[in-house]
mmCIF file of C-alpha atoms and ligand atoms in Angstrom:
data_model
loop_
_atom_site.group_PDB
_atom_site.id
_atom_site.type_symbol
_atom_site.label_atom_id
_atom_site.label_comp_id
_atom_site.label_asym_id
_atom_site.label_seq_id
_atom_site.Cartn_x
_atom_site.Cartn_y
_atom_site.Cartn_z
ATOM 1 C CA UNK A 1 33.671 52.015 51.388
ATOM 2 C CA UNK A 2 32.397 52.632 54.509
ATOM 3 C CA UNK A 3 32.487 56.430 54.801
ATOM 4 C CA UNK A 4 31.053 59.030 57.520
ATOM 5 C CA UNK A 5 30.347 62.332 56.112
ATOM 6 C CA UNK A 6 30.343 64.921 58.971
ATOM 7 C CA UNK A 7 28.061 67.849 57.674
ATOM 8 C CA UNK A 8 26.136 65.534 55.195
ATOM 9 C CA UNK A 9 22.617 67.447 55.833
ATOM 10 C CA UNK A 10 24.199 70.747 54.442
ATOM 11 C CA UNK A 11 24.110 71.730 50.830
ATOM 12 C CA UNK A 12 27.154 70.243 49.752
ATOM 13 C CA UNK A 13 27.495 67.652 52.045
ATOM 14 C CA UNK A 14 24.429 66.549 50.949
ATOM 15 C CA UNK A 15 24.582 66.604 47.466
ATOM 16 C CA UNK A 16 28.245 64.493 47.653
ATOM 17 C CA UNK A 17 25.942 61.803 50.233
ATOM 18 C CA UNK A 18 23.740 61.259 47.743
ATOM 19 C CA UNK A 19 26.645 60.756 45.017
ATOM 20 C CA UNK A 20 28.492 58.411 47.134
ATOM 21 C CA UNK A 21 25.526 56.273 47.480
ATOM 22 C CA UNK A 22 25.566 56.109 43.477
ATOM 23 C CA UNK A 23 28.681 55.236 43.660
ATOM 24 C CA UNK A 24 27.682 52.186 45.824
ATOM 25 C CA UNK A 25 29.261 53.234 49.389
ATOM 26 C CA UNK A 26 28.193 52.802 52.918
ATOM 27 C CA UNK A 27 27.239 56.131 54.475
ATOM 28 C CA UNK A 28 26.434 57.508 58.031
ATOM 29 C CA UNK A 29 26.019 61.021 58.119
ATOM 30 C CA UNK A 30 26.815 63.052 61.128
ATOM 31 C CA UNK A 31 25.673 66.485 61.428
ATOM 32 C CA UNK A 32 24.444 68.581 64.548
ATOM 33 C CA UNK A 33 21.472 70.364 62.187
ATOM 34 C CA UNK A 34 22.769 73.601 62.998
ATOM 35 C CA UNK A 35 22.476 74.880 59.654
ATOM 36 C CA UNK A 36 21.658 71.359 57.590
ATOM 37 C CA UNK A 37 18.246 69.927 57.610
ATOM 38 C CA UNK A 38 17.765 66.186 58.014
ATOM 39 C CA UNK A 39 15.413 65.535 54.991
ATOM 40 C CA UNK A 40 18.537 66.378 52.352
ATOM 41 C CA UNK A 41 19.877 63.304 53.318
ATOM 42 C CA UNK A 42 19.523 61.187 51.218
ATOM 43 C CA UNK A 43 17.239 58.028 52.319
ATOM 44 C CA UNK A 44 19.851 55.208 51.570
ATOM 45 C CA UNK A 45 22.377 56.978 54.359
ATOM 46 C CA UNK A 46 22.185 56.369 58.362
ATOM 47 C CA UNK A 47 21.745 59.809 60.078
ATOM 48 C CA UNK A 48 22.956 60.228 63.021
ATOM 49 C CA UNK A 49 22.788 63.954 65.043
ATOM 50 C CA UNK A 50 25.645 64.994 66.739
ATOM 51 C CA UNK A 51 28.360 67.608 67.182
ATOM 52 C CA UNK A 52 32.056 67.619 65.624
ATOM 53 C CA UNK A 53 32.730 67.473 69.404
ATOM 54 C CA UNK A 54 31.011 64.569 70.365
ATOM 55 C CA UNK A 55 32.038 62.662 67.509
ATOM 56 C CA UNK A 56 34.122 60.094 69.345
ATOM 57 C CA UNK A 57 31.116 57.762 70.316
ATOM 58 C CA UNK A 58 29.831 57.527 66.365
ATOM 59 C CA UNK A 59 33.511 56.337 64.866
ATOM 60 C CA UNK A 60 33.777 54.158 67.204
ATOM 61 C CA UNK A 61 30.203 52.284 66.445
ATOM 62 C CA UNK A 62 30.562 53.109 62.730
ATOM 63 C CA UNK A 63 34.187 52.289 62.036
ATOM 64 C CA UNK A 64 34.414 54.105 58.882
ATOM 65 C CA UNK A 65 37.177 53.482 56.448
ATOM 66 C CA UNK A 66 37.401 57.085 55.712
ATOM 67 C CA UNK A 67 35.593 60.596 56.470
ATOM 68 C CA UNK A 68 34.162 63.252 54.075
ATOM 69 C CA UNK A 69 34.502 66.457 56.327
ATOM 70 C CA UNK A 70 32.266 69.311 55.271
ATOM 71 C CA UNK A 71 30.924 70.487 58.881
ATOM 72 C CA UNK A 72 31.559 74.245 59.780
ATOM 73 C CA UNK A 73 30.405 77.431 60.130
ATOM 74 C CA UNK A 74 31.497 78.947 56.696
ATOM 75 C CA UNK A 75 30.180 82.823 56.829
ATOM 76 C CA UNK A 76 32.921 85.409 55.799
ATOM 77 C CA UNK A 77 30.831 87.882 57.186
ATOM 78 C CA UNK A 78 29.820 86.752 60.430
ATOM 79 C CA UNK A 79 33.341 85.100 61.021
ATOM 80 C CA UNK A 80 34.567 88.901 61.355
ATOM 81 C CA UNK A 81 31.414 89.226 63.995
ATOM 82 C CA UNK A 82 31.686 86.512 65.903
ATOM 83 C CA UNK A 83 35.135 84.801 65.962
ATOM 84 C CA UNK A 84 34.798 82.918 68.736
ATOM 85 C CA UNK A 85 32.260 80.350 67.555
ATOM 86 C CA UNK A 86 34.583 79.839 63.897
ATOM 87 C CA UNK A 87 37.478 79.158 66.071
ATOM 88 C CA UNK A 88 35.294 76.816 68.314
ATOM 89 C CA UNK A 89 33.784 74.938 65.328
ATOM 90 C CA UNK A 90 35.972 74.901 62.711
ATOM 91 C CA UNK A 91 38.783 74.012 65.000
ATOM 92 C CA UNK A 92 38.254 72.778 68.107
ATOM 93 C CA UNK A 93 35.844 70.716 66.220
ATOM 94 C CA UNK A 94 37.940 69.352 63.367
ATOM 95 C CA UNK A 95 40.753 68.536 66.055
ATOM 96 C CA UNK A 96 38.128 66.300 68.072
ATOM 97 C CA UNK A 97 37.093 64.840 64.915
ATOM 98 C CA UNK A 98 40.641 63.746 64.125
ATOM 99 C CA UNK A 99 41.043 62.663 67.459
ATOM 100 C CA UNK A 100 37.901 60.285 66.954
ATOM 101 C CA UNK A 101 39.214 58.879 63.590
ATOM 102 C CA UNK A 102 42.639 58.209 65.442
ATOM 103 C CA UNK A 103 41.027 56.819 67.830
ATOM 104 C CA UNK A 104 38.912 54.438 65.894
ATOM 105 C CA UNK A 105 41.820 53.390 63.175
ATOM 106 C CA UNK A 106 40.345 55.757 60.557
ATOM 107 C CA UNK A 107 43.032 57.486 58.900
ATOM 108 C CA UNK A 108 41.722 58.764 55.477
ATOM 109 C CA UNK A 109 39.837 62.294 55.031
ATOM 110 C CA UNK A 110 38.792 64.977 52.732
ATOM 111 C CA UNK A 111 38.392 67.705 54.290
ATOM 112 C CA UNK A 112 36.310 70.965 52.504
ATOM 113 C CA UNK A 113 38.905 73.910 52.702
ATOM 114 C CA UNK A 114 38.434 77.280 50.474
ATOM 115 C CA UNK A 115 39.591 80.153 48.570
ATOM 116 C CA UNK A 116 39.238 82.102 51.611
ATOM 117 C CA UNK A 117 42.738 80.999 52.966
ATOM 118 C CA UNK A 118 44.482 82.774 50.354
ATOM 119 C CA UNK A 119 43.077 86.356 51.366
ATOM 120 C CA UNK A 120 43.924 89.122 48.578
ATOM 121 C CA UNK A 121 45.705 87.246 45.632
ATOM 122 C CA UNK A 122 49.036 88.703 44.192
ATOM 123 C CA UNK A 123 48.486 87.231 40.835
ATOM 124 C CA UNK A 124 45.346 85.158 39.396
ATOM 125 C CA UNK A 125 44.102 82.651 38.786
ATOM 126 C CA UNK A 126 45.435 81.210 42.471
ATOM 127 C CA UNK A 127 47.264 78.478 42.602
ATOM 128 C CA UNK A 128 48.158 75.736 45.444
ATOM 129 C CA UNK A 129 51.605 77.528 46.150
ATOM 130 C CA UNK A 130 50.109 81.309 46.050
ATOM 131 C CA UNK A 131 50.751 82.983 49.534
ATOM 132 C CA UNK A 132 48.010 81.757 52.191
ATOM 133 C CA UNK A 133 47.256 85.265 54.211
ATOM 134 C CA UNK A 134 43.558 84.845 54.849
ATOM 135 C CA UNK A 135 41.674 88.595 55.052
ATOM 136 C CA UNK A 136 39.219 87.015 57.622
ATOM 137 C CA UNK A 137 38.662 84.561 60.466
ATOM 138 C CA UNK A 138 36.851 82.164 58.863
ATOM 139 C CA UNK A 139 39.516 81.750 55.918
ATOM 140 C CA UNK A 140 42.134 81.669 59.105
ATOM 141 C CA UNK A 141 40.231 78.685 60.726
ATOM 142 C CA UNK A 142 40.132 76.714 57.464
ATOM 143 C CA UNK A 143 44.148 77.669 56.949
ATOM 144 C CA UNK A 144 44.746 76.142 60.574
ATOM 145 C CA UNK A 145 42.934 72.576 59.621
ATOM 146 C CA UNK A 146 44.722 72.592 56.754
ATOM 147 C CA UNK A 147 47.774 72.591 58.798
ATOM 148 C CA UNK A 148 46.295 70.323 60.985
ATOM 149 C CA UNK A 149 45.603 67.561 58.349
ATOM 150 C CA UNK A 150 50.021 68.240 57.273
ATOM 151 C CA UNK A 151 50.768 67.298 60.945
ATOM 152 C CA UNK A 152 48.238 64.413 61.401
ATOM 153 C CA UNK A 153 49.754 63.427 58.153
ATOM 154 C CA UNK A 154 53.384 63.051 59.012
ATOM 155 C CA UNK A 155 52.962 61.925 62.789
ATOM 156 C CA UNK A 156 50.079 59.561 62.309
ATOM 157 C CA UNK A 157 50.152 58.464 58.811
ATOM 158 C CA UNK A 158 47.052 60.381 57.710
ATOM 159 C CA UNK A 159 45.709 59.909 54.077
ATOM 160 C CA UNK A 160 44.137 63.449 53.713
ATOM 161 C CA UNK A 161 43.076 65.508 50.893
ATOM 162 C CA UNK A 162 42.473 69.491 51.513
ATOM 163 C CA UNK A 163 40.015 70.476 48.410
ATOM 164 C CA UNK A 164 39.858 74.539 48.231
ATOM 165 C CA UNK A 165 36.293 75.090 46.992
ATOM 166 C CA UNK A 166 35.793 78.784 45.283
ATOM 167 C CA UNK A 167 32.313 79.554 45.391
ATOM 168 C CA UNK A 168 29.824 76.855 45.134
ATOM 169 C CA UNK A 169 26.539 77.028 43.179
ATOM 170 C CA UNK A 170 23.688 75.250 41.409
ATOM 171 C CA UNK A 171 21.446 72.212 42.265
ATOM 172 C CA UNK A 172 22.210 68.269 41.436
ATOM 173 C CA UNK A 173 19.959 65.726 43.106
ATOM 174 C CA UNK A 174 16.697 67.817 43.465
ATOM 175 C CA UNK A 175 19.294 69.355 46.264
ATOM 176 C CA UNK A 176 20.168 73.356 46.467
ATOM 177 C CA UNK A 177 21.191 75.813 48.601
ATOM 178 C CA UNK A 178 18.807 76.581 51.605
ATOM 179 C CA UNK A 179 20.314 78.440 54.358
ATOM 180 C CA UNK A 180 17.265 79.575 57.065
ATOM 181 C CA UNK A 181 19.251 83.070 56.657
ATOM 182 C CA UNK A 182 20.892 83.265 53.310
ATOM 183 C CA UNK A 183 23.681 85.328 52.761
ATOM 184 C CA UNK A 184 24.919 84.035 49.384
ATOM 185 C CA UNK A 185 24.797 86.198 46.459
ATOM 186 C CA UNK A 186 23.187 83.273 43.793
ATOM 187 C CA UNK A 187 20.639 82.543 46.214
ATOM 188 C CA UNK A 188 19.619 85.938 47.255
ATOM 189 C CA UNK A 189 19.444 87.200 43.775
ATOM 190 C CA UNK A 190 17.319 84.218 43.219
ATOM 191 C CA UNK A 191 15.426 85.338 45.750
ATOM 192 C CA UNK A 192 14.675 88.810 44.719
ATOM 193 C CA UNK A 193 13.592 86.745 41.123
ATOM 194 C CA UNK A 194 11.151 85.003 42.960
ATOM 195 C CA UNK A 195 9.260 87.559 44.638
ATOM 196 C CA UNK A 196 10.819 86.701 48.619
ATOM 197 C CA UNK A 197 12.678 89.654 49.015
ATOM 198 C CA UNK A 198 12.447 93.440 47.276
ATOM 199 C CA UNK A 199 16.104 93.886 46.359
ATOM 200 C CA UNK A 200 19.782 92.773 46.082
ATOM 201 C CA UNK A 201 22.503 95.181 48.231
ATOM 202 C CA UNK A 202 25.836 95.159 45.937
ATOM 203 C CA UNK A 203 28.577 95.015 48.709
ATOM 204 C CA UNK A 204 30.393 97.712 47.750
ATOM 205 C CA UNK A 205 31.245 99.080 44.193
ATOM 206 C CA UNK A 206 34.439 100.505 44.250
ATOM 207 C CA UNK A 207 36.987 97.700 44.125
ATOM 208 C CA UNK A 208 39.826 97.369 41.737
ATOM 209 C CA UNK A 209 37.783 95.393 39.207
ATOM 210 C CA UNK A 210 36.334 96.585 36.004
ATOM 211 C CA UNK A 211 33.184 97.493 37.245
ATOM 212 C CA UNK A 212 33.914 97.582 40.599
ATOM 213 C CA UNK A 213 32.520 94.931 42.368
ATOM 214 C CA UNK A 214 33.473 91.739 43.751
ATOM 215 C CA UNK A 215 34.812 88.908 41.540
ATOM 216 C CA UNK A 216 34.757 85.357 42.280
ATOM 217 C CA UNK A 217 34.920 81.873 40.842
ATOM 218 C CA UNK A 218 31.561 79.937 40.612
ATOM 219 C CA UNK A 219 31.988 76.271 40.466
ATOM 220 C CA UNK A 220 28.973 73.905 40.302
ATOM 221 C CA UNK A 221 28.048 71.763 43.051
ATOM 222 C CA UNK A 222 27.918 68.369 40.807
ATOM 223 C CA UNK A 223 31.140 69.196 39.563
ATOM 224 C CA UNK A 224 32.469 69.529 42.803
ATOM 225 C CA UNK A 225 30.939 66.434 44.346
ATOM 226 C CA UNK A 226 32.695 64.475 41.202
ATOM 227 C CA UNK A 227 36.243 65.837 42.670
ATOM 228 C CA UNK A 228 35.128 64.354 45.967
ATOM 229 C CA UNK A 229 34.659 61.119 44.482
ATOM 230 C CA UNK A 230 38.210 61.037 43.022
ATOM 231 C CA UNK A 231 39.914 62.549 45.683
ATOM 232 C CA UNK A 232 38.705 60.242 48.371
ATOM 233 C CA UNK A 233 40.975 57.297 47.035
ATOM 234 C CA UNK A 234 44.044 59.174 45.751
ATOM 235 C CA UNK A 235 46.501 60.128 49.059
ATOM 236 C CA UNK A 236 48.202 57.437 50.238
ATOM 237 C CA UNK A 237 49.241 57.141 53.851
ATOM 238 C CA UNK A 238 51.295 60.096 55.291
ATOM 239 C CA UNK A 239 50.492 62.265 51.907
ATOM 240 C CA UNK A 240 47.965 65.535 52.741
ATOM 241 C CA UNK A 241 47.351 66.665 49.196
ATOM 242 C CA UNK A 242 45.817 70.536 48.543
ATOM 243 C CA UNK A 243 43.747 71.167 45.214
ATOM 244 C CA UNK A 244 41.875 74.266 44.138
ATOM 245 C CA UNK A 245 38.153 73.851 42.623
ATOM 246 C CA UNK A 246 37.004 76.052 40.834
ATOM 247 C CA UNK A 247 36.061 77.039 36.860
ATOM 248 C CA UNK A 248 39.160 79.259 36.434
ATOM 249 C CA UNK A 249 36.519 82.171 34.889
ATOM 250 C CA UNK A 250 35.823 85.333 37.323
ATOM 251 C CA UNK A 251 32.543 86.878 37.504
ATOM 252 C CA UNK A 252 31.508 90.292 39.188
ATOM 253 C CA UNK A 253 28.418 90.631 41.242
ATOM 254 C CA UNK A 254 27.016 92.880 38.560
ATOM 255 C CA UNK A 255 27.715 90.216 36.139
ATOM 256 C CA UNK A 256 25.851 87.405 38.219
ATOM 257 C CA UNK A 257 23.201 89.519 38.434
ATOM 258 C CA UNK A 258 22.560 89.877 34.769
ATOM 259 C CA UNK A 259 22.779 86.328 34.705
ATOM 260 C CA UNK A 260 19.895 85.872 36.906
ATOM 261 C CA UNK A 261 18.024 88.634 35.533
ATOM 262 C CA UNK A 262 18.443 86.493 31.932
ATOM 263 C CA UNK A 263 17.753 82.831 33.606
ATOM 264 C CA UNK A 264 14.881 84.043 35.616
ATOM 265 C CA UNK A 265 13.293 87.038 32.850
ATOM 266 C CA UNK A 266 12.742 88.746 36.211
ATOM 267 C CA UNK A 267 13.940 92.177 37.052
ATOM 268 C CA UNK A 268 16.145 92.325 40.145
ATOM 269 C CA UNK A 269 16.539 96.200 41.867
ATOM 270 C CA UNK A 270 19.873 96.571 43.269
ATOM 271 C CA UNK A 271 20.852 98.935 45.918
ATOM 272 C CA UNK A 272 24.387 99.646 46.401
ATOM 273 C CA UNK A 273 25.616 99.222 49.823
ATOM 274 C CA UNK A 274 29.461 99.495 51.518
ATOM 275 C CA UNK A 275 31.996 96.681 51.216
ATOM 276 C CA UNK A 276 31.131 93.030 53.727
ATOM 277 C CA UNK A 277 33.844 93.162 56.438
ATOM 278 C CA UNK A 278 36.885 90.717 54.965
ATOM 279 C CA UNK A 279 35.737 90.082 50.991
ATOM 280 C CA UNK A 280 38.771 89.832 49.160
ATOM 281 C CA UNK A 281 38.495 92.107 45.732
ATOM 282 C CA UNK A 282 38.827 89.239 43.126
ATOM 283 C CA UNK A 283 39.109 85.329 44.047
ATOM 284 C CA UNK A 284 39.678 82.610 40.559
ATOM 285 C CA UNK A 285 40.638 79.470 40.792
ATOM 286 C CA UNK A 286 43.595 77.603 38.785
ATOM 287 C CA UNK A 287 42.666 73.714 38.971
ATOM 288 C CA UNK A 288 45.249 72.650 36.779
ATOM 289 C CA UNK A 289 47.111 70.589 39.746
ATOM 290 C CA UNK A 290 43.635 68.366 40.337
ATOM 291 C CA UNK A 291 42.739 67.958 36.592
ATOM 292 C CA UNK A 292 46.810 66.839 35.840
ATOM 293 C CA UNK A 293 46.526 64.543 38.977
ATOM 294 C CA UNK A 294 43.233 63.161 39.094
ATOM 295 C CA UNK A 295 41.444 63.736 35.570
ATOM 296 C CA UNK A 296 39.332 65.977 37.137
ATOM 297 C CA UNK A 297 37.496 68.485 34.299
ATOM 298 C CA UNK A 298 34.452 70.722 35.312
ATOM 299 C CA UNK A 299 31.468 69.830 33.076
ATOM 300 C CA UNK A 300 29.299 73.082 33.909
ATOM 301 C CA UNK A 301 31.035 75.951 33.093
ATOM 302 C CA UNK A 302 28.482 78.264 31.978
ATOM 303 C CA UNK A 303 26.987 81.121 34.775
ATOM 304 C CA UNK A 304 23.692 80.769 32.954
ATOM 305 C CA UNK A 305 23.430 77.275 33.306
ATOM 306 C CA UNK A 306 24.943 77.399 37.111
ATOM 307 C CA UNK A 307 21.998 79.847 37.927
ATOM 308 C CA UNK A 308 19.459 78.080 35.998
ATOM 309 C CA UNK A 309 19.924 74.539 38.276
ATOM 310 C CA UNK A 310 19.479 76.891 41.380
ATOM 311 C CA UNK A 311 16.372 78.152 39.682
ATOM 312 C CA UNK A 312 14.916 75.363 38.639
ATOM 313 C CA UNK A 313 14.433 74.037 42.741
ATOM 314 C CA UNK A 314 13.087 77.480 43.213
ATOM 315 C CA UNK A 315 10.499 78.588 40.688
HETATM 316 N N1 NAD B 1 29.521 77.054 49.887
HETATM 317 C C1 NAD B 1 30.750 77.570 49.363
HETATM 318 O O1 NAD B 1 30.617 78.222 48.669
HETATM 319 C C2 NAD B 1 31.865 77.035 49.952
HETATM 320 C C3 NAD B 1 33.324 77.532 49.428
HETATM 321 C C4 NAD B 1 34.384 76.920 49.936
HETATM 322 C C5 NAD B 1 34.110 76.352 51.318
HETATM 323 N N2 NAD B 1 33.276 75.616 51.959
HETATM 324 C C6 NAD B 1 33.274 74.797 52.814
HETATM 325 O O2 NAD B 1 32.437 73.360 52.173
HETATM 326 C C7 NAD B 1 31.842 73.056 53.554
HETATM 327 C C8 NAD B 1 30.158 73.091 53.364
HETATM 328 O O3 NAD B 1 29.182 74.316 52.824
HETATM 329 P P1 NAD B 1 27.814 74.685 52.755
HETATM 330 O O4 NAD B 1 27.631 75.961 52.121
HETATM 331 O O5 NAD B 1 27.103 72.906 52.457
HETATM 332 O O6 NAD B 1 27.589 75.050 54.285
HETATM 333 P P2 NAD B 1 26.256 74.130 54.805
HETATM 334 O O7 NAD B 1 25.877 75.211 56.092
HETATM 335 O O8 NAD B 1 24.949 73.999 54.161
HETATM 336 O O9 NAD B 1 26.720 72.916 55.589
HETATM 337 C C9 NAD B 1 27.461 72.810 56.931
HETATM 338 C C10 NAD B 1 26.954 71.601 57.331
HETATM 339 O O10 NAD B 1 28.044 71.388 58.654
HETATM 340 C C11 NAD B 1 26.825 70.982 60.410
HETATM 341 N N3 NAD B 1 27.346 71.707 60.896
HETATM 342 C C12 NAD B 1 28.106 72.654 61.188
HETATM 343 N N4 NAD B 1 28.720 72.639 62.603
HETATM 344 C C13 NAD B 1 28.540 71.426 62.903
HETATM 345 C C14 NAD B 1 29.356 70.983 63.973
HETATM 346 N N5 NAD B 1 29.946 71.289 65.470
HETATM 347 N N6 NAD B 1 28.676 69.443 63.977
HETATM 348 C C15 NAD B 1 28.002 69.043 63.290
HETATM 349 N N7 NAD B 1 27.530 68.893 62.395
HETATM 350 C C16 NAD B 1 27.989 70.702 61.838
HETATM 351 C C17 NAD B 1 25.828 71.787 59.942
HETATM 352 O O11 NAD B 1 24.385 71.172 60.262
HETATM 353 C C18 NAD B 1 25.181 71.751 58.025
HETATM 354 O O12 NAD B 1 24.349 70.434 57.930
HETATM 355 C C19 NAD B 1 32.216 74.129 54.505
HETATM 356 O O13 NAD B 1 32.737 73.683 55.595
HETATM 357 C C20 NAD B 1 32.371 74.880 53.883
HETATM 358 O O14 NAD B 1 33.393 76.017 54.734
HETATM 359 C C21 NAD B 1 31.447 76.057 51.085
HETATM 360 O O1 UPG B 2 23.972 90.068 49.405
HETATM 361 C C1 UPG B 2 24.686 90.171 48.655
HETATM 362 C C2 UPG B 2 25.495 88.940 49.114
HETATM 363 C C3 UPG B 2 26.755 88.506 48.217
HETATM 364 N N1 UPG B 2 27.523 89.364 47.590
HETATM 365 C C4 UPG B 2 29.004 89.770 47.097
HETATM 366 O O2 UPG B 2 28.898 88.400 46.363
HETATM 367 C C5 UPG B 2 30.485 88.284 46.598
HETATM 368 C C6 UPG B 2 30.096 86.520 46.694
HETATM 369 O O3 UPG B 2 29.711 86.373 48.416
HETATM 370 P P1 UPG B 2 28.956 85.136 49.034
HETATM 371 O O4 UPG B 2 27.842 84.320 47.930
HETATM 372 O O5 UPG B 2 28.325 85.389 49.914
HETATM 373 O O6 UPG B 2 30.263 83.749 48.561
HETATM 374 P P2 UPG B 2 31.557 84.425 49.574
HETATM 375 O O7 UPG B 2 32.021 85.388 50.898
HETATM 376 O O8 UPG B 2 32.729 85.164 48.411
HETATM 377 O O9 UPG B 2 32.090 83.142 50.165
HETATM 378 C C7 UPG B 2 31.738 81.418 49.832
HETATM 379 O O10 UPG B 2 33.265 81.168 48.671
HETATM 380 C C8 UPG B 2 33.918 81.097 49.940
HETATM 381 C C9 UPG B 2 35.206 80.683 48.244
HETATM 382 O O11 UPG B 2 35.281 81.619 47.761
HETATM 383 C C10 UPG B 2 33.925 80.213 50.584
HETATM 384 O O12 UPG B 2 35.277 79.971 51.477
HETATM 385 C C11 UPG B 2 32.752 80.301 51.542
HETATM 386 O O13 UPG B 2 32.158 79.378 52.449
HETATM 387 C C12 UPG B 2 31.250 80.781 50.731
HETATM 388 O O14 UPG B 2 30.408 81.304 51.486
HETATM 389 C C13 UPG B 2 30.967 88.865 47.494
HETATM 390 O O15 UPG B 2 31.839 89.953 46.286
HETATM 391 C C14 UPG B 2 29.660 89.658 48.277
HETATM 392 O O16 UPG B 2 30.564 90.574 48.459
HETATM 393 C C15 UPG B 2 26.853 90.791 47.629
HETATM 394 O O17 UPG B 2 27.343 92.020 46.778
HETATM 395 N N2 UPG B 2 25.576 90.645 47.757
#
C-alpha cells in the first residue's frame, strides 16, 4: 500500500514506519519535527517536513491509499497547562488532515488514540464500552478526534480505526523514546540509572492503590507496531473500529522503579512529590476485542524485558 505516516519522525511513528517498510509498503512521512527527529525516519521512507495544518498539498501530491496518524501533542501534564495548544494541534490539525484526505480521495486511516479517553475507570481492566470521561485535556482532545472519525465514517465512507494505546515503552529497530524534555516514567528512570539525572520524583503516593502510587499498563512498542499492520486493512468503508492496546497487567510506579533497579543494576534515588494534575490512579487495558477480531497478541509482556529493551539503547 502507498501510505502516509503523519508524525512518523516521533517515537512510535518511526517504529511503525520501519515496520511498514519491512512489510513492503511505500511510505511518506509528514512531520513538523516539533518533538520528532528527522534521523529517526528510516532511510527507505520519503520525508516531508510539514504541519498537519498544511497537509493538503502533501496529500494531493502523494495520493496515499491510507494514512497512519500519530502526529499530536501528547503529554498529560502539559495539556493541563496549555490546553489551547492541545486543541489546536490534536483537534484542529486532525480536522485539517481529514479534509486533506477527503480532497485527495483517501479514506482509510489508523489513528493513535489513548487510554486517557476513559479517565478514572469504574472497572479494570478497561474495555472499549467503558464510559469515556477524560480527566485531562489531552484525553479530551483525543476523544474528540475519535468522534470525528465516527462522523467521517458515517458521512464520508471513511474506513477508520482508533487504537487506544495504554503506556507505550521499549524500543525496536534501534529506535526508542527520545524526547527533548523527557516526562515519561521509564525513560526518566533510565536517565537516572545512566547518571544523567540525580533522582526520580514519584508523583504522589497517596493514590487508592496497594502501594499508593499510580498503576499503568506498559505495552512494548513492537507489539503496538504489529497491531497497526493488522488494523490497517481491517475496517470496511463506513466503519470506525476502536481497539484498546495493552498487556492487561498493571504495574505501579514503585514496581517500575524496582524493575529499572533490577535491569540496570543501578540504585535509583527517589523523592516523593505531589500528584501530577490530570493523572488517573489506575489504567489497565482489556485488549480482548483486538485479540478476537484481528488475532493480535503481545509478545513482550514482561516488564523487565520492556525496560531492558529501552535500556539497551542507552547503556
Ligand atoms: N507514548 C505513549 O505512551 C502514547 C500512549 C497513547 C497514545 N499515544 C499517542 O501516540 C502518538 C505518538 O506518540 P509518541 O510517544 O510517538 O510521541 P512523539 O512526540 O514522539 O511523536 C509525535 C510526532 O508528531 C509530530 N507532530 C506533532 N505535532 C505535529 C503537527 N502539528 N504536524 C506534524 N507533525 C506533528 C512530532 O514532531 C512527533 O514527531 C501520539 O498521537 C500520542 O498521543 C502515545
Ligand atoms: O517523573 C515521573 C514521570 C511519571 N510518573 C508517573 O508515572 C506514571 C506514568 O507516567 P508517564 O510515563 O508520564 O505516562 P502517562 O502520563 O501515563 O501517559 C502516557 O500514557 C498514556 C496512556 O495511558 C498516553 O495517552 C500518553 O500519551 C502517554 O504519555 C504516571 O502515574 C505518572 O504520574 C512519575 O511518578 N514520575
